[in-house]
Amino acid sequence: QDNGTGIEKDDLSLLCERFATSKLTAYEDLNSLTTFGFRGEALASISHVAHLSVITRTASAPCAYKARYNDGKLIPFQPGQTADPRPCAGNKGTQITVEDLFYNVPTRRAALKNPTEEHAKLADVISKYAVHNSSVSFTLKKHGEPGVDVHTTAGTK
């Protein structure tokens, strides 16, 4: 979770579309990136191999909005419901949740080592990001385990 400016409700339909939200307009822009770039290609890719949800609120919005994605598109929370983002409580900024990584890619799941080893690798990477990005909150929890393995709170930018 960051403590940034949030994402406008009308932009949530593009959040996981490939290339739709890239911050780059020219090759030289690569030298001036100061963000993780999740709104570019990464979220699109993640939405194809995991369950992805977002809660976001701008400073001017009366509430936050929650959205779910699959294969780059908004999806409903329950069958038969609309896929539109729904209002919810939330802090200013954006929280991205990724669950069940590779749930739909059996070949990739089979190539993973044992769950404990894979989780340790994730914890290592997330811990390194957390140390160098104090303005972003990180939480890593292993499915089925009590407590969390990595948890930081966002400081100021």
Coordinates of N, CA and C in Angstrom, one line a residue:
Q1 N 0.9 -1.2 0.0 CA 0.0 0.0 0.0 C 0.9 1.2 0.0
D2 N 0.6 2.2 -0.9 CA 1.3 3.4 -0.9 C 0.4 4.5 -0.2
N3 N 1.0 5.6 0.0 CA 0.2 6.8 0.5 C 0.2 7.9 -0.5
G4 N 0.1 7.5 -1.8 CA 0.2 8.4 -2.9 C -1.1 9.0 -3.3
T5 N -1.3 9.3 -4.5 CA -2.4 10.1 -5.0 C -3.6 9.3 -5.3
G6 N -3.5 8.0 -5.4 CA -4.6 7.1 -5.7 C -4.8 7.1 -7.2
I7 N -5.8 6.3 -7.6 CA -6.2 6.2 -9.0 C -7.6 6.6 -9.2
E8 N -7.9 7.4 -10.2 CA -9.3 7.8 -10.5 C -10.1 6.6 -10.8
K9 N -11.4 6.6 -10.3 CA -12.3 5.5 -10.6 C -12.4 5.2 -12.1
D10 N -12.5 6.3 -12.9 CA -12.7 6.1 -14.3 C -11.5 5.5 -15.0
D11 N -10.3 5.5 -14.3 CA -9.1 4.9 -14.9 C -8.9 3.4 -14.5
L12 N -9.7 3.0 -13.6 CA -9.6 1.6 -13.1 C -9.8 0.5 -14.2
S13 N -10.6 0.9 -15.2 CA -10.8 -0.1 -16.3 C -9.6 -0.3 -17.1
L14 N -8.6 0.6 -17.1 CA -7.4 0.5 -17.8 C -6.2 0.0 -17.0
L15 N -6.4 -0.2 -15.7 CA -5.3 -0.5 -14.8 C -4.5 -1.7 -15.3
C16 N -5.1 -2.7 -15.7 CA -4.4 -4.0 -16.1 C -4.3 -4.2 -17.6
E17 N -4.7 -3.2 -18.4 CA -4.6 -3.3 -19.8 C -3.1 -3.2 -20.2
R18 N -2.6 -4.0 -21.1 CA -1.2 -3.9 -21.5 C -1.0 -2.5 -22.1
F19 N 0.1 -1.9 -21.7 CA 0.6 -0.6 -22.2 C -0.3 0.6 -22.0
A20 N -1.5 0.4 -21.5 CA -2.5 1.5 -21.4 C -2.1 2.6 -20.4
T21 N -1.4 2.2 -19.4 CA -1.1 3.2 -18.4 C 0.4 3.5 -18.2
S22 N 1.2 3.2 -19.2 CA 2.6 3.4 -19.1 C 2.9 4.9 -18.9
K23 N 3.9 5.1 -18.0 CA 4.4 6.5 -17.7 C 5.4 6.9 -18.8
L24 N 5.8 6.1 -19.7 CA 6.8 6.4 -20.7 C 6.2 6.9 -22.0
T25 N 6.7 8.0 -22.4 CA 6.3 8.5 -23.7 C 7.5 8.5 -24.7
A26 N 8.7 8.5 -24.2 CA 9.9 8.5 -25.0 C 11.0 7.6 -24.3
Y27 N 11.9 7.1 -25.1 CA 13.0 6.2 -24.5 C 13.7 6.9 -23.4
E28 N 13.9 8.2 -23.5 CA 14.7 8.9 -22.5 C 13.9 8.9 -21.1
D29 N 12.6 8.7 -21.1 CA 11.9 8.7 -19.9 C 12.3 7.6 -18.9
L30 N 13.0 6.6 -19.5 CA 13.5 5.5 -18.6 C 14.5 6.0 -17.6
N31 N 15.2 7.1 -17.9 CA 16.2 7.7 -17.0 C 15.6 8.5 -15.8
S32 N 14.3 8.8 -15.9 CA 13.7 9.6 -14.9 C 12.5 8.9 -14.1
L33 N 12.4 7.6 -14.2 CA 11.4 6.9 -13.5 C 11.7 7.0 -12.0
T34 N 10.7 7.2 -11.2 CA 10.8 7.3 -9.7 C 9.8 6.4 -9.0
T35 N 9.1 5.5 -9.8 CA 8.1 4.7 -9.2 C 8.4 3.2 -9.6
F36 N 7.6 2.3 -9.0 CA 7.8 0.9 -9.4 C 7.3 0.6 -10.8
G37 N 6.5 1.4 -11.3 CA 6.0 1.1 -12.7 C 4.9 0.1 -12.8
F38 N 4.3 -0.3 -11.6 CA 3.3 -1.3 -11.6 C 2.1 -1.0 -12.6
R39 N 1.8 0.3 -12.8 CA 0.7 0.6 -13.6 C 1.0 0.4 -15.1
G40 N 2.2 0.0 -15.4 CA 2.5 -0.3 -16.8 C 2.3 -1.8 -17.1
E41 N 3.3 -2.4 -17.5 CA 3.2 -3.8 -18.0 C 3.0 -4.8 -16.9
A42 N 3.6 -4.6 -15.7 CA 3.6 -5.6 -14.6 C 2.2 -6.0 -14.2
L43 N 1.3 -5.1 -13.9 CA 0.0 -5.5 -13.5 C -0.8 -6.2 -14.5
A44 N -0.6 -5.9 -15.8 CA -1.2 -6.6 -16.9 C -0.7 -8.1 -16.8
S45 N 0.6 -8.3 -16.7 CA 1.1 -9.6 -16.6 C 0.6 -10.4 -15.4
I46 N 0.7 -9.7 -14.3 CA 0.3 -10.4 -13.0 C -1.2 -10.8 -13.1
S47 N -2.0 -10.0 -13.7 CA -3.5 -10.3 -13.8 C -3.8 -11.6 -14.6
H48 N -2.8 -12.0 -15.4 CA -3.0 -13.2 -16.2 C -2.6 -14.5 -15.5
V49 N -1.9 -14.3 -14.3 CA -1.4 -15.5 -13.6 C -1.7 -15.6 -12.2
A50 N -2.5 -14.6 -11.7 CA -2.9 -14.5 -10.3 C -4.2 -13.8 -10.1
H51 N -4.8 -13.9 -8.9 CA -6.0 -13.1 -8.6 C -5.5 -11.8 -8.1
L52 N -5.9 -10.7 -8.8 CA -5.4 -9.4 -8.5 C -6.6 -8.5 -8.1
S53 N -6.4 -7.7 -7.0 CA -7.4 -6.8 -6.6 C -6.8 -5.5 -6.2
V54 N -7.5 -4.4 -6.3 CA -7.0 -3.1 -6.0 C -8.0 -2.3 -5.2
I55 N -7.5 -1.6 -4.2 CA -8.4 -0.6 -3.4 C -7.6 0.7 -3.6
T56 N -8.3 1.7 -4.0 CA -7.6 3.0 -4.3 C -8.6 4.2 -3.9
R57 N -8.0 5.2 -3.5 CA -8.7 6.4 -3.2 C -7.9 7.7 -3.5
T58 N -8.5 8.6 -4.2 CA -7.8 9.9 -4.4 C -8.2 10.8 -3.3
A59 N -7.5 11.9 -3.2 CA -7.8 12.9 -2.1 C -9.1 13.6 -2.3
S60 N -9.6 13.7 -3.5 CA -10.9 14.4 -3.8 C -12.1 13.4 -3.7
A61 N -11.8 12.1 -3.7 CA -13.0 11.2 -3.7 C -13.6 11.0 -2.3
P62 N -14.9 10.9 -2.3 CA -15.6 10.7 -1.0 C -15.3 9.3 -0.4
C63 N -14.9 8.4 -1.2 CA -14.7 7.0 -0.7 C -13.6 6.4 -1.6
A64 N -13.2 5.2 -1.2 CA -12.2 4.4 -2.0 C -13.1 3.5 -3.0
Y65 N -12.4 2.9 -3.9 CA -13.0 2.0 -4.8 C -12.2 0.7 -4.9
K66 N -12.9 -0.4 -5.0 CA -12.2 -1.7 -5.0 C -12.6 -2.3 -6.4
A67 N -11.6 -3.0 -7.0 CA -11.8 -3.6 -8.3 C -11.0 -4.9 -8.3
R68 N -11.5 -5.9 -9.1 CA -10.8 -7.2 -9.3 C -10.5 -7.4 -10.8
Y69 N -9.5 -8.1 -11.1 CA -9.0 -8.2 -12.5 C -8.7 -9.7 -12.8
N70 N -8.9 -10.1 -14.0 CA -8.5 -11.3 -14.5 C -8.1 -11.1 -16.0
D71 N -7.0 -11.6 -16.4 CA -6.6 -11.5 -17.8 C -6.6 -10.1 -18.4
G72 N -6.3 -9.1 -17.5 CA -6.2 -7.7 -17.9 C -7.5 -7.0 -17.9
K73 N -8.6 -7.6 -17.5 CA -9.9 -7.0 -17.6 C -10.5 -7.0 -16.2
L74 N -11.4 -5.9 -15.9 CA -12.2 -5.9 -14.7 C -13.1 -7.1 -14.7
I75 N -13.3 -7.7 -13.5 CA -14.2 -8.8 -13.4 C -15.1 -8.6 -12.2
P76 N -16.3 -9.2 -12.2 CA -17.2 -9.0 -11.1 C -16.7 -9.7 -9.8
F77 N -17.2 -9.2 -8.7 CA -16.8 -9.9 -7.4 C -17.6 -11.2 -7.2
Q78 N -18.8 -11.2 -7.7 CA -19.6 -12.5 -7.7 C -20.2 -12.7 -9.0
P79 N -20.4 -14.0 -9.4 CA -21.1 -14.2 -10.7 C -22.4 -13.5 -10.8
G80 N -22.7 -12.9 -11.9 CA -24.0 -12.3 -12.1 C -24.0 -10.8 -11.8
Q81 N -22.9 -10.3 -11.1 CA -22.8 -8.9 -10.8 C -22.0 -8.2 -11.9
T82 N -22.1 -6.9 -11.8 CA -21.4 -6.0 -12.7 C -19.9 -6.0 -12.4
A83 N -19.0 -5.8 -13.3 CA -17.6 -5.7 -13.1 C -17.1 -4.4 -12.7
D84 N -18.0 -3.4 -12.6 CA -17.7 -2.0 -12.2 C -17.0 -2.0 -10.8
P85 N -16.0 -1.1 -10.7 CA -15.4 -0.9 -9.3 C -16.5 -0.5 -8.3
R86 N -16.4 -1.1 -7.1 CA -17.4 -0.8 -6.1 C -16.9 0.1 -5.0
P87 N -17.7 1.0 -4.5 CA -17.2 1.8 -3.4 C -16.9 1.0 -2.1
C88 N -15.9 1.5 -1.4 CA -15.5 0.8 -0.1 C -14.8 1.8 0.7
A89 N -14.5 1.5 1.9 CA -13.7 2.3 2.8 C -12.2 2.1 2.4
G90 N -11.4 3.1 2.6 CA -10.0 3.0 2.2 C -9.3 4.3 2.4
N91 N -8.0 4.2 2.7 CA -7.1 5.4 2.9 C -6.7 5.9 1.5
K92 N -6.3 7.2 1.6 CA -5.7 7.8 0.3 C -4.5 7.0 -0.2
G93 N -4.5 6.7 -1.4 CA -3.4 5.9 -2.0 C -4.0 4.7 -2.7
T94 N -3.1 3.7 -2.9 CA -3.5 2.5 -3.6 C -2.9 1.3 -2.9
Q95 N -3.8 0.3 -2.7 CA -3.3 -1.0 -2.2 C -3.6 -2.1 -3.3
I96 N -2.5 -2.8 -3.6 CA -2.6 -3.9 -4.6 C -2.4 -5.2 -3.9
T97 N -3.3 -6.1 -4.2 CA -3.3 -7.5 -3.5 C -3.2 -8.5 -4.7
V98 N -2.2 -9.4 -4.5 CA -1.9 -10.5 -5.5 C -2.0 -11.8 -4.7
E99 N -2.9 -12.6 -5.2 CA -3.1 -13.9 -4.5 C -3.1 -15.1 -5.5
D100 N -2.8 -16.2 -5.0 CA -2.8 -17.5 -5.8 C -1.9 -17.4 -7.0
L101 N -0.7 -16.9 -6.9 CA 0.2 -16.8 -8.0 C 0.3 -18.1 -8.8
F102 N 0.2 -18.1 -10.1 CA 0.3 -19.2 -11.0 C -0.9 -20.2 -10.8
Y103 N -2.0 -19.8 -10.2 CA -3.1 -20.7 -10.0 C -3.6 -21.4 -11.3
N104 N -3.4 -20.7 -12.4 CA -4.0 -21.2 -13.7 C -2.9 -21.6 -14.7
V105 N -1.7 -21.8 -14.2 CA -0.6 -22.2 -15.0 C 0.1 -23.4 -14.4
P106 N -0.5 -24.6 -14.7 CA 0.0 -25.8 -14.0 C 1.5 -26.1 -14.3
T107 N 1.9 -25.8 -15.5 CA 3.3 -26.1 -15.9 C 4.3 -25.2 -15.0
R108 N 3.9 -24.0 -14.8 CA 4.7 -23.1 -14.0 C 4.7 -23.5 -12.6
R109 N 3.5 -23.9 -12.1 CA 3.4 -24.3 -10.7 C 4.3 -25.6 -10.5
A110 N 4.3 -26.5 -11.5 CA 5.1 -27.7 -11.3 C 6.6 -27.4 -11.3
A111 N 7.0 -26.3 -12.0 CA 8.4 -26.0 -12.0 C 8.9 -25.3 -10.7
L112 N 7.9 -24.9 -9.9 CA 8.3 -24.2 -8.6 C 8.9 -25.3 -7.7
K113 N 9.9 -24.8 -6.9 CA 10.5 -25.7 -5.9 C 9.4 -25.9 -4.8
N114 N 9.8 -26.4 -3.7 CA 8.9 -26.6 -2.6 C 8.3 -25.2 -2.1
P115 N 7.1 -25.2 -1.6 CA 6.5 -23.9 -1.2 C 7.3 -23.1 -0.2
T116 N 8.0 -23.8 0.7 CA 8.8 -23.0 1.7 C 10.0 -22.3 1.1
E117 N 10.6 -23.0 0.1 CA 11.8 -22.3 -0.5 C 11.3 -21.2 -1.4
E118 N 10.2 -21.3 -2.1 CA 9.7 -20.3 -3.0 C 9.2 -19.1 -2.1
H119 N 8.6 -19.3 -1.0 CA 8.2 -18.3 -0.1 C 9.4 -17.5 0.5
A120 N 10.4 -18.2 0.8 CA 11.6 -17.6 1.3 C 12.2 -16.7 0.3
K121 N 12.2 -17.1 -1.0 CA 12.7 -16.2 -2.1 C 11.9 -14.9 -2.2
L122 N 10.5 -15.1 -2.1 CA 9.7 -13.9 -2.2 C 9.9 -13.0 -1.0
A123 N 10.1 -13.6 0.2 CA 10.3 -12.7 1.4 C 11.6 -12.0 1.2
D124 N 12.6 -12.6 0.6 CA 13.9 -11.9 0.4 C 13.7 -10.7 -0.5
V125 N 13.1 -10.9 -1.6 CA 12.9 -9.8 -2.6 C 12.0 -8.7 -2.0
I126 N 10.9 -9.0 -1.4 CA 10.0 -8.0 -0.8 C 10.7 -7.3 0.3
S127 N 11.5 -7.9 1.1 CA 12.3 -7.3 2.2 C 13.2 -6.2 1.6
K128 N 13.9 -6.6 0.5 CA 14.8 -5.7 -0.1 C 14.1 -4.4 -0.7
Y129 N 12.9 -4.7 -1.3 CA 12.1 -3.5 -1.8 C 11.7 -2.7 -0.6
A130 N 11.3 -3.3 0.5 CA 10.8 -2.5 1.6 C 11.9 -1.6 2.2
V131 N 13.1 -2.2 2.3 CA 14.2 -1.4 2.9 C 14.5 -0.1 2.1
H132 N 14.4 -0.3 0.8 CA 14.8 0.9 -0.1 C 13.6 1.7 -0.5
N133 N 12.4 1.4 0.0 CA 11.2 2.2 -0.4 C 10.3 2.4 0.8
S134 N 10.8 3.2 1.7 CA 10.1 3.4 2.9 C 8.7 4.2 2.8
S135 N 8.4 4.7 1.6 CA 7.2 5.4 1.4 C 6.1 4.5 1.0
V136 N 6.4 3.2 0.9 CA 5.4 2.2 0.5 C 5.3 1.1 1.6
S137 N 4.1 0.7 1.9 CA 3.9 -0.4 2.8 C 3.9 -1.7 2.1
F138 N 4.6 -2.7 2.7 CA 4.6 -4.1 2.1 C 4.1 -5.0 3.2
T139 N 3.3 -6.0 2.7 CA 2.9 -7.1 3.6 C 3.0 -8.4 2.8
L140 N 3.7 -9.4 3.4 CA 3.7 -10.7 2.8 C 3.3 -11.7 3.8
K141 N 2.3 -12.5 3.4 CA 1.7 -13.5 4.3 C 1.6 -14.8 3.5
K142 N 2.1 -15.9 4.1 CA 2.0 -17.2 3.5 C 0.6 -17.8 3.7
H143 N 0.0 -18.3 2.7 CA -1.4 -18.8 2.8 C -1.4 -19.9 3.8
G144 N -2.4 -19.8 4.7 CA -2.7 -20.8 5.7 C -1.8 -20.7 6.9
E145 N -0.9 -19.7 7.0 CA -0.1 -19.5 8.1 C -0.6 -18.4 9.0
P146 N -0.5 -18.4 10.3 CA -0.9 -17.3 11.1 C 0.2 -16.2 11.0
G147 N -0.2 -15.0 11.1 CA 0.8 -13.9 11.1 C 1.3 -13.6 9.8
V148 N 2.3 -12.7 9.7 CA 2.9 -12.2 8.4 C 4.4 -12.4 8.5
D149 N 5.0 -12.6 7.4 CA 6.5 -12.7 7.3 C 7.2 -11.4 7.1
V150 N 6.5 -10.5 6.3 CA 7.1 -9.2 6.1 C 6.0 -8.2 6.3
H151 N 6.2 -7.2 7.1 CA 5.1 -6.1 7.2 C 5.8 -4.8 7.5
T152 N 5.6 -3.8 6.7 CA 6.2 -2.5 6.9 C 5.0 -1.5 6.8
T153 N 5.2 -0.3 7.4 CA 4.2 0.7 7.2 C 4.8 1.8 6.3
A154 N 4.0 2.5 5.6 CA 4.4 3.5 4.7 C 4.8 4.8 5.5
G155 N 6.0 5.3 5.2 CA 6.4 6.6 5.8 C 6.0 7.7 4.9
T156 N 6.6 8.8 5.0 CA 6.3 9.9 4.1 C 7.1 9.8 2.8
K157 N 6.6 10.4 1.8 CA 7.4 10.4 0.5 C 8.6 11.3 0.5

